[in-house]
Coordinates of C-alpha atoms in Angstrom, one line a residue:
M1 CA 125.5 -213.3 -47.1
S2 CA 126.1 -213.2 -50.8
A3 CA 125.5 -216.9 -51.1
E4 CA 122.2 -216.5 -49.3
R5 CA 121.2 -213.7 -51.7
G6 CA 122.0 -215.8 -54.7
S7 CA 120.0 -218.7 -53.3
S8 CA 117.0 -216.4 -52.7
R9 CA 117.2 -215.2 -56.3
G10 CA 117.4 -218.8 -57.6
M11 CA 114.3 -219.8 -55.6
K12 CA 112.3 -216.8 -56.9
S13 CA 113.1 -217.6 -60.5
S14 CA 112.2 -221.2 -60.1
L15 CA 108.7 -220.3 -58.8
G16 CA 107.8 -218.5 -62.1
F17 CA 106.7 -219.9 -65.5
T18 CA 108.8 -219.7 -68.6
L19 CA 107.1 -218.7 -71.9
I20 CA 107.3 -222.3 -73.2
E21 CA 105.7 -223.7 -70.0
L22 CA 102.9 -221.1 -70.2
L23 CA 102.2 -222.0 -73.9
V24 CA 102.1 -225.7 -72.9
V25 CA 99.5 -225.0 -70.2
I26 CA 97.4 -222.9 -72.6
A27 CA 97.5 -225.7 -75.2
I28 CA 96.5 -228.3 -72.6
I29 CA 93.6 -226.2 -71.5
A30 CA 92.5 -225.7 -75.1
V31 CA 92.6 -229.4 -75.7
L32 CA 90.5 -230.0 -72.6
I33 CA 88.0 -227.4 -73.7
S34 CA 87.7 -228.9 -77.2
L35 CA 87.1 -232.3 -75.6
L36 CA 84.6 -231.0 -73.1
L37 CA 82.5 -228.8 -75.3
P38 CA 80.9 -231.5 -77.4
A39 CA 80.1 -233.4 -74.2
V40 CA 78.5 -230.3 -72.8
Q41 CA 76.6 -229.7 -76.0
Q42 CA 75.4 -233.3 -76.1
A43 CA 74.3 -233.1 -72.5
R44 CA 72.3 -229.9 -73.2
E45 CA 70.7 -231.5 -76.3
A46 CA 69.8 -234.6 -74.3
A47 CA 68.1 -232.4 -71.8
R48 CA 66.2 -230.5 -74.5
R49 CA 65.2 -233.7 -76.2
T50 CA 63.9 -235.0 -72.9
Q51 CA 61.9 -231.8 -72.5
C52 CA 60.5 -232.2 -76.0
K53 CA 59.5 -235.8 -75.2
N54 CA 57.8 -234.6 -72.0
N55 CA 55.9 -231.9 -74.1
L56 CA 54.6 -234.6 -76.5
K57 CA 53.6 -236.8 -73.6
Q58 CA 51.6 -234.0 -72.0
L59 CA 49.9 -233.2 -75.3
G60 CA 49.0 -236.8 -75.8
L61 CA 47.5 -237.0 -72.3
A62 CA 45.5 -233.8 -72.9
L63 CA 44.1 -235.2 -76.1
H64 CA 43.1 -238.4 -74.4
N65 CA 41.4 -236.4 -71.6
Y66 CA 39.6 -234.4 -74.3
V67 CA 38.4 -237.7 -75.8
D68 CA 37.2 -238.9 -72.4
V69 CA 35.0 -235.9 -72.2
Q70 CA 34.0 -235.3 -75.8
G71 CA 34.0 -238.8 -77.1
K72 CA 36.3 -238.1 -80.1
F73 CA 39.4 -236.2 -81.0
P74 CA 39.0 -232.6 -82.1
Q75 CA 39.4 -231.7 -85.8
V76 CA 42.6 -230.2 -87.1
A77 CA 40.7 -227.0 -87.6
T78 CA 37.2 -225.8 -88.4
Y79 CA 37.7 -224.6 -92.0
G80 CA 35.0 -222.4 -93.4
Y81 CA 32.9 -221.9 -96.6
L82 CA 32.3 -218.5 -98.1
N83 CA 28.5 -219.1 -98.2
G84 CA 28.3 -220.6 -94.8
A85 CA 26.8 -223.8 -96.2
T86 CA 28.8 -226.1 -93.8
Y87 CA 31.3 -224.2 -91.7
L88 CA 31.5 -220.5 -91.0
P89 CA 35.1 -219.1 -91.2
Y90 CA 36.1 -219.7 -87.6
H91 CA 39.3 -221.6 -88.2
H92 CA 40.0 -222.5 -84.6
T93 CA 42.4 -225.5 -84.2
W94 CA 42.9 -228.6 -82.1
V95 CA 45.4 -226.7 -80.1
A96 CA 42.7 -224.4 -78.8
S97 CA 40.4 -227.3 -78.0
I98 CA 42.7 -229.0 -75.5
L99 CA 43.8 -225.9 -73.5
P100 CA 41.6 -226.8 -70.5
Y101 CA 43.5 -230.1 -70.2
L102 CA 46.8 -228.3 -70.1
D103 CA 46.0 -226.0 -67.1
Q104 CA 45.2 -223.2 -69.6
G105 CA 41.5 -222.8 -68.6
N106 CA 41.9 -219.1 -68.2
L107 CA 43.1 -218.7 -71.8
Y108 CA 40.5 -221.0 -73.1
N109 CA 37.8 -218.9 -71.4
T110 CA 38.9 -215.9 -73.4
I111 CA 38.1 -217.6 -76.7
D112 CA 34.8 -217.1 -78.5
F113 CA 34.4 -220.1 -80.7
N114 CA 31.3 -218.5 -82.2
Q115 CA 33.5 -215.9 -83.9
P116 CA 36.5 -216.2 -86.3
V117 CA 39.8 -216.7 -84.7
W118 CA 41.4 -214.0 -86.8
G119 CA 39.8 -211.2 -84.8
Q120 CA 40.9 -212.6 -81.4
N121 CA 44.0 -211.8 -79.4
Y122 CA 44.6 -215.3 -78.1
K123 CA 46.0 -216.4 -81.5
G124 CA 49.3 -214.8 -80.6
T125 CA 49.7 -216.5 -77.2
V126 CA 53.0 -218.4 -76.9
L127 CA 52.9 -221.5 -74.8
P128 CA 56.1 -223.4 -73.9
A129 CA 54.2 -226.7 -74.0
F130 CA 53.9 -226.4 -77.8
L131 CA 57.6 -225.4 -78.4
C132 CA 60.5 -227.8 -78.8
P133 CA 63.5 -226.3 -76.9
S134 CA 65.9 -227.5 -79.7
D135 CA 64.0 -225.7 -82.4
A136 CA 65.8 -222.6 -83.8
P137 CA 63.4 -220.4 -85.9
S138 CA 64.8 -218.0 -88.4
F139 CA 62.3 -215.5 -87.2
T140 CA 60.7 -214.3 -84.0
A141 CA 57.2 -215.6 -83.2
P142 CA 54.7 -213.9 -83.1
G143 CA 56.4 -210.7 -84.2
Q144 CA 57.3 -211.9 -87.6
T145 CA 54.5 -214.5 -88.0
W146 CA 51.6 -212.2 -88.5
G147 CA 50.8 -212.0 -84.8
V148 CA 50.3 -215.8 -84.7
S149 CA 52.1 -218.1 -82.3
I150 CA 53.8 -221.2 -83.7
T151 CA 53.7 -224.8 -82.6
N152 CA 56.4 -227.5 -83.0
Y153 CA 53.9 -230.3 -82.5
A154 CA 51.5 -231.1 -85.3
A155 CA 48.6 -233.5 -85.7
A156 CA 49.0 -236.5 -87.9
H157 CA 46.9 -235.8 -91.0
G158 CA 47.6 -239.1 -92.7
F159 CA 49.0 -239.6 -96.2
D160 CA 47.2 -236.8 -98.0
W161 CA 45.5 -233.4 -97.7
W162 CA 42.1 -235.1 -97.3
S163 CA 40.6 -238.5 -96.8
R164 CA 40.2 -240.8 -99.8
G165 CA 39.7 -244.1 -97.9
S166 CA 42.3 -246.4 -99.5
R167 CA 42.2 -245.1 -103.0
D168 CA 44.8 -243.3 -105.1
H169 CA 44.3 -240.4 -107.5
D170 CA 42.9 -242.8 -110.1
G171 CA 40.4 -244.5 -107.7
D172 CA 42.4 -247.7 -107.7
A173 CA 41.9 -249.3 -104.3
T174 CA 44.9 -251.5 -104.5
A175 CA 47.7 -249.4 -106.0
H176 CA 48.6 -247.5 -102.9
P177 CA 47.0 -249.0 -99.8
Y178 CA 48.7 -246.5 -97.5
W179 CA 46.9 -243.5 -99.2
S180 CA 44.4 -242.9 -96.4
G181 CA 43.6 -240.6 -93.6
G182 CA 45.2 -240.3 -90.2
V183 CA 43.6 -239.6 -86.8
F184 CA 43.3 -236.0 -87.8
T185 CA 41.9 -236.4 -91.3
P186 CA 40.5 -232.9 -92.2
L187 CA 36.8 -232.2 -91.6
V188 CA 36.5 -235.5 -89.6
N189 CA 36.3 -236.3 -85.9
Q190 CA 37.7 -239.7 -85.0
G191 CA 37.4 -241.6 -81.8
I192 CA 39.6 -244.3 -80.2
K193 CA 37.4 -247.1 -81.8
D194 CA 38.0 -245.6 -85.2
I195 CA 41.8 -246.3 -85.0
T196 CA 41.4 -249.9 -86.2
D197 CA 45.1 -250.2 -87.0
G198 CA 45.8 -250.1 -83.3
T199 CA 46.6 -247.2 -81.1
S200 CA 50.2 -248.3 -80.5
N201 CA 50.7 -248.5 -84.3
T202 CA 49.2 -245.2 -85.2
V203 CA 50.9 -241.8 -84.9
L204 CA 48.9 -239.1 -83.2
L205 CA 51.3 -236.1 -83.1
G206 CA 54.7 -235.4 -84.5
E207 CA 57.4 -232.8 -84.5
V208 CA 57.6 -230.0 -87.1
T209 CA 60.4 -227.4 -87.1
S210 CA 59.5 -223.8 -87.5
N211 CA 61.5 -223.5 -90.7
S212 CA 60.6 -226.9 -92.3
Y213 CA 62.6 -228.7 -95.0
K214 CA 63.0 -228.5 -98.8
N215 CA 64.6 -230.3 -101.8
G216 CA 64.0 -233.8 -100.6
P217 CA 63.4 -236.3 -103.4
S218 CA 59.7 -237.4 -103.4
Q219 CA 58.7 -240.5 -101.5
T220 CA 61.8 -240.5 -99.2
N221 CA 62.7 -239.8 -95.6
G222 CA 65.6 -237.8 -94.3
T223 CA 66.8 -236.4 -97.7
G224 CA 65.9 -232.7 -97.5
T225 CA 67.7 -229.6 -96.2
P226 CA 66.4 -227.1 -93.7
R227 CA 64.8 -224.0 -95.1
K228 CA 66.7 -220.8 -94.4
G229 CA 65.3 -217.4 -93.4
A230 CA 61.8 -216.1 -92.9
G231 CA 61.4 -215.7 -96.7
E232 CA 61.1 -219.5 -97.3
A233 CA 60.2 -220.9 -93.9
V234 CA 56.9 -222.8 -93.5
F235 CA 55.7 -222.7 -89.9
R236 CA 52.7 -224.2 -88.2
A237 CA 50.3 -221.7 -86.6
A238 CA 49.2 -223.0 -83.2
F239 CA 45.8 -221.4 -83.1
V240 CA 44.9 -220.5 -86.7
G241 CA 43.7 -223.0 -89.2
A242 CA 45.2 -221.6 -92.4
T243 CA 43.2 -223.1 -95.2
F244 CA 44.7 -226.5 -96.2
T245 CA 46.5 -226.5 -99.5
Y246 CA 44.2 -228.8 -101.4
A247 CA 41.7 -226.0 -101.4
Q248 CA 44.3 -223.9 -103.2
Q249 CA 45.0 -226.6 -105.7
A250 CA 41.3 -227.1 -106.4
G251 CA 40.7 -223.4 -107.1
G252 CA 39.4 -222.7 -103.6
M253 CA 36.4 -225.2 -104.1
D254 CA 35.6 -228.4 -102.3
L255 CA 34.4 -231.6 -104.1
N256 CA 30.8 -230.3 -103.9
G257 CA 31.7 -226.9 -105.5
L258 CA 31.5 -224.9 -102.2
A259 CA 34.1 -222.1 -101.9
Y260 CA 36.5 -222.3 -99.0
V261 CA 37.6 -219.1 -97.2
H262 CA 40.7 -217.9 -95.5
P263 CA 40.7 -217.2 -91.7
D264 CA 40.0 -213.5 -92.4
G265 CA 36.9 -214.5 -94.6
T266 CA 38.5 -213.7 -98.0
P267 CA 38.2 -216.3 -100.8
V268 CA 40.9 -218.9 -101.0
S269 CA 43.4 -218.3 -103.8
D270 CA 46.9 -219.0 -102.5
W271 CA 48.7 -219.1 -99.2
F272 CA 46.9 -217.2 -96.5
K273 CA 50.1 -215.6 -95.3
A274 CA 53.5 -215.9 -96.8
A275 CA 57.2 -215.2 -96.1
P276 CA 57.2 -216.9 -93.7
Y277 CA 54.4 -219.2 -94.9
M278 CA 51.6 -220.2 -92.5
L279 CA 50.2 -223.7 -92.4
S280 CA 47.7 -225.3 -90.1
P281 CA 49.1 -227.4 -87.2
F282 CA 49.3 -230.7 -89.0
F283 CA 51.7 -232.7 -91.2
N284 CA 51.3 -235.1 -94.1
S285 CA 53.1 -238.4 -94.3
Q286 CA 53.4 -238.4 -98.1
S287 CA 56.2 -235.8 -97.6
G288 CA 58.6 -237.9 -95.5
I289 CA 60.5 -237.0 -92.4
N290 CA 62.9 -234.1 -93.0
E291 CA 62.1 -234.1 -96.7
E292 CA 59.7 -231.3 -97.6
W293 CA 57.6 -228.6 -96.0
P294 CA 54.2 -230.5 -95.7
G295 CA 55.9 -233.3 -93.8
A296 CA 57.1 -233.9 -90.3
S297 CA 60.6 -232.6 -89.3
S298 CA 62.7 -232.4 -86.3
P299 CA 65.8 -230.5 -85.0
H300 CA 67.0 -233.7 -83.1
T301 CA 69.9 -235.6 -84.6
G302 CA 68.9 -238.9 -86.3
G303 CA 65.1 -238.8 -86.2
I304 CA 61.9 -237.4 -84.9
Q305 CA 59.8 -237.8 -81.7
V306 CA 56.1 -238.7 -82.1
T307 CA 53.2 -239.3 -79.8
M308 CA 51.4 -242.5 -80.7
S309 CA 47.7 -242.8 -80.3
D310 CA 48.0 -244.8 -77.1
G311 CA 49.8 -241.8 -75.5
S312 CA 53.3 -243.3 -75.6
V313 CA 56.2 -241.3 -77.1
R314 CA 58.5 -242.9 -79.7
F315 CA 61.7 -241.9 -81.4
I316 CA 61.4 -242.7 -85.1
N317 CA 64.6 -242.9 -87.2
A318 CA 64.7 -240.2 -89.9
N319 CA 65.5 -242.9 -92.5
I320 CA 62.6 -245.2 -91.7
D321 CA 61.2 -246.9 -94.8
W322 CA 58.9 -244.5 -96.5
V323 CA 56.0 -247.0 -97.0
L324 CA 56.3 -248.0 -93.3
W325 CA 56.2 -244.3 -92.3
N326 CA 53.0 -243.9 -94.2
S327 CA 51.5 -247.0 -92.7
I328 CA 51.9 -245.8 -89.1
N329 CA 50.4 -242.5 -90.1
T330 CA 47.1 -244.0 -91.2
S331 CA 44.5 -245.0 -88.6
H332 CA 42.2 -247.4 -90.3
N333 CA 43.9 -249.0 -93.3
G334 CA 44.6 -252.5 -92.0
E335 CA 48.3 -252.6 -92.5
V336 CA 50.5 -255.0 -90.5
T337 CA 53.4 -252.7 -89.6
G338 CA 55.8 -254.9 -87.7
E339 CA 58.6 -253.3 -85.8
F340 CA 59.5 -249.7 -86.3

């Protein structure tokens, strides 16, 4: 009997864990988790990047459907003059123009394009199709963005703030042949036939983060750092054409001496809204990828996703040659781009 009791006690003790064994098991589990977490995070980012790519594809198709009906792409925004000489201060954007081709006909029908956008509620509508799931804003749109929804997909403006043909600041036509307008050159409607550089070689849309970048050396790609906090973030308004910055630099006047106005009808002097700063839904290629706030930027590791003018979606390395980046962002400059 006593031998049986001793044997029973030995069996019970052998079924338990010693402290050392428990610590070893915990350590193994911790190692497995540390190995699995990056893989899980990579899988999630891959899924988000795929969704972002699908968004860009759908926006490209919507723009092409718009062209099929209207004959040309929409303008970035309908900027306005104070005296009404050319445009009244409506400031509706290309995003609003393509809503019917994104199954958003009901929202589109609430818009009065004969009135300024600033007095209309639709400007705060948040649409998932215009948001990259990898983007992490340092503010909550539209609560901290002046009642305006943001977009992570911006129109390719070209090299500069406006079209100069192929000329630089001094009027020299040969110094910088990539200084030209993109498909969404301001105040211009371009059609497919106007993209003489080839639709497969010309960027139509590109990613922009809600915070943008800063401190990148001029004429570079992939050299900046993300802006932090709402106080320095520069976001793209989806539905509001905040007056483009050249109007600020020119004292609020265009080349003919006409005064631009902000979306609320006030004369242009500085940013329309600041901290965070509001910009129209476009980007310039002179500020390279992930370099400064006017340029394109992406939360995806290693580069940026763009919609080309033929509707295809490409991934562009963030360190692409800066001149080549400008070349694929102009629509009618005659460059031979090669592989990119």
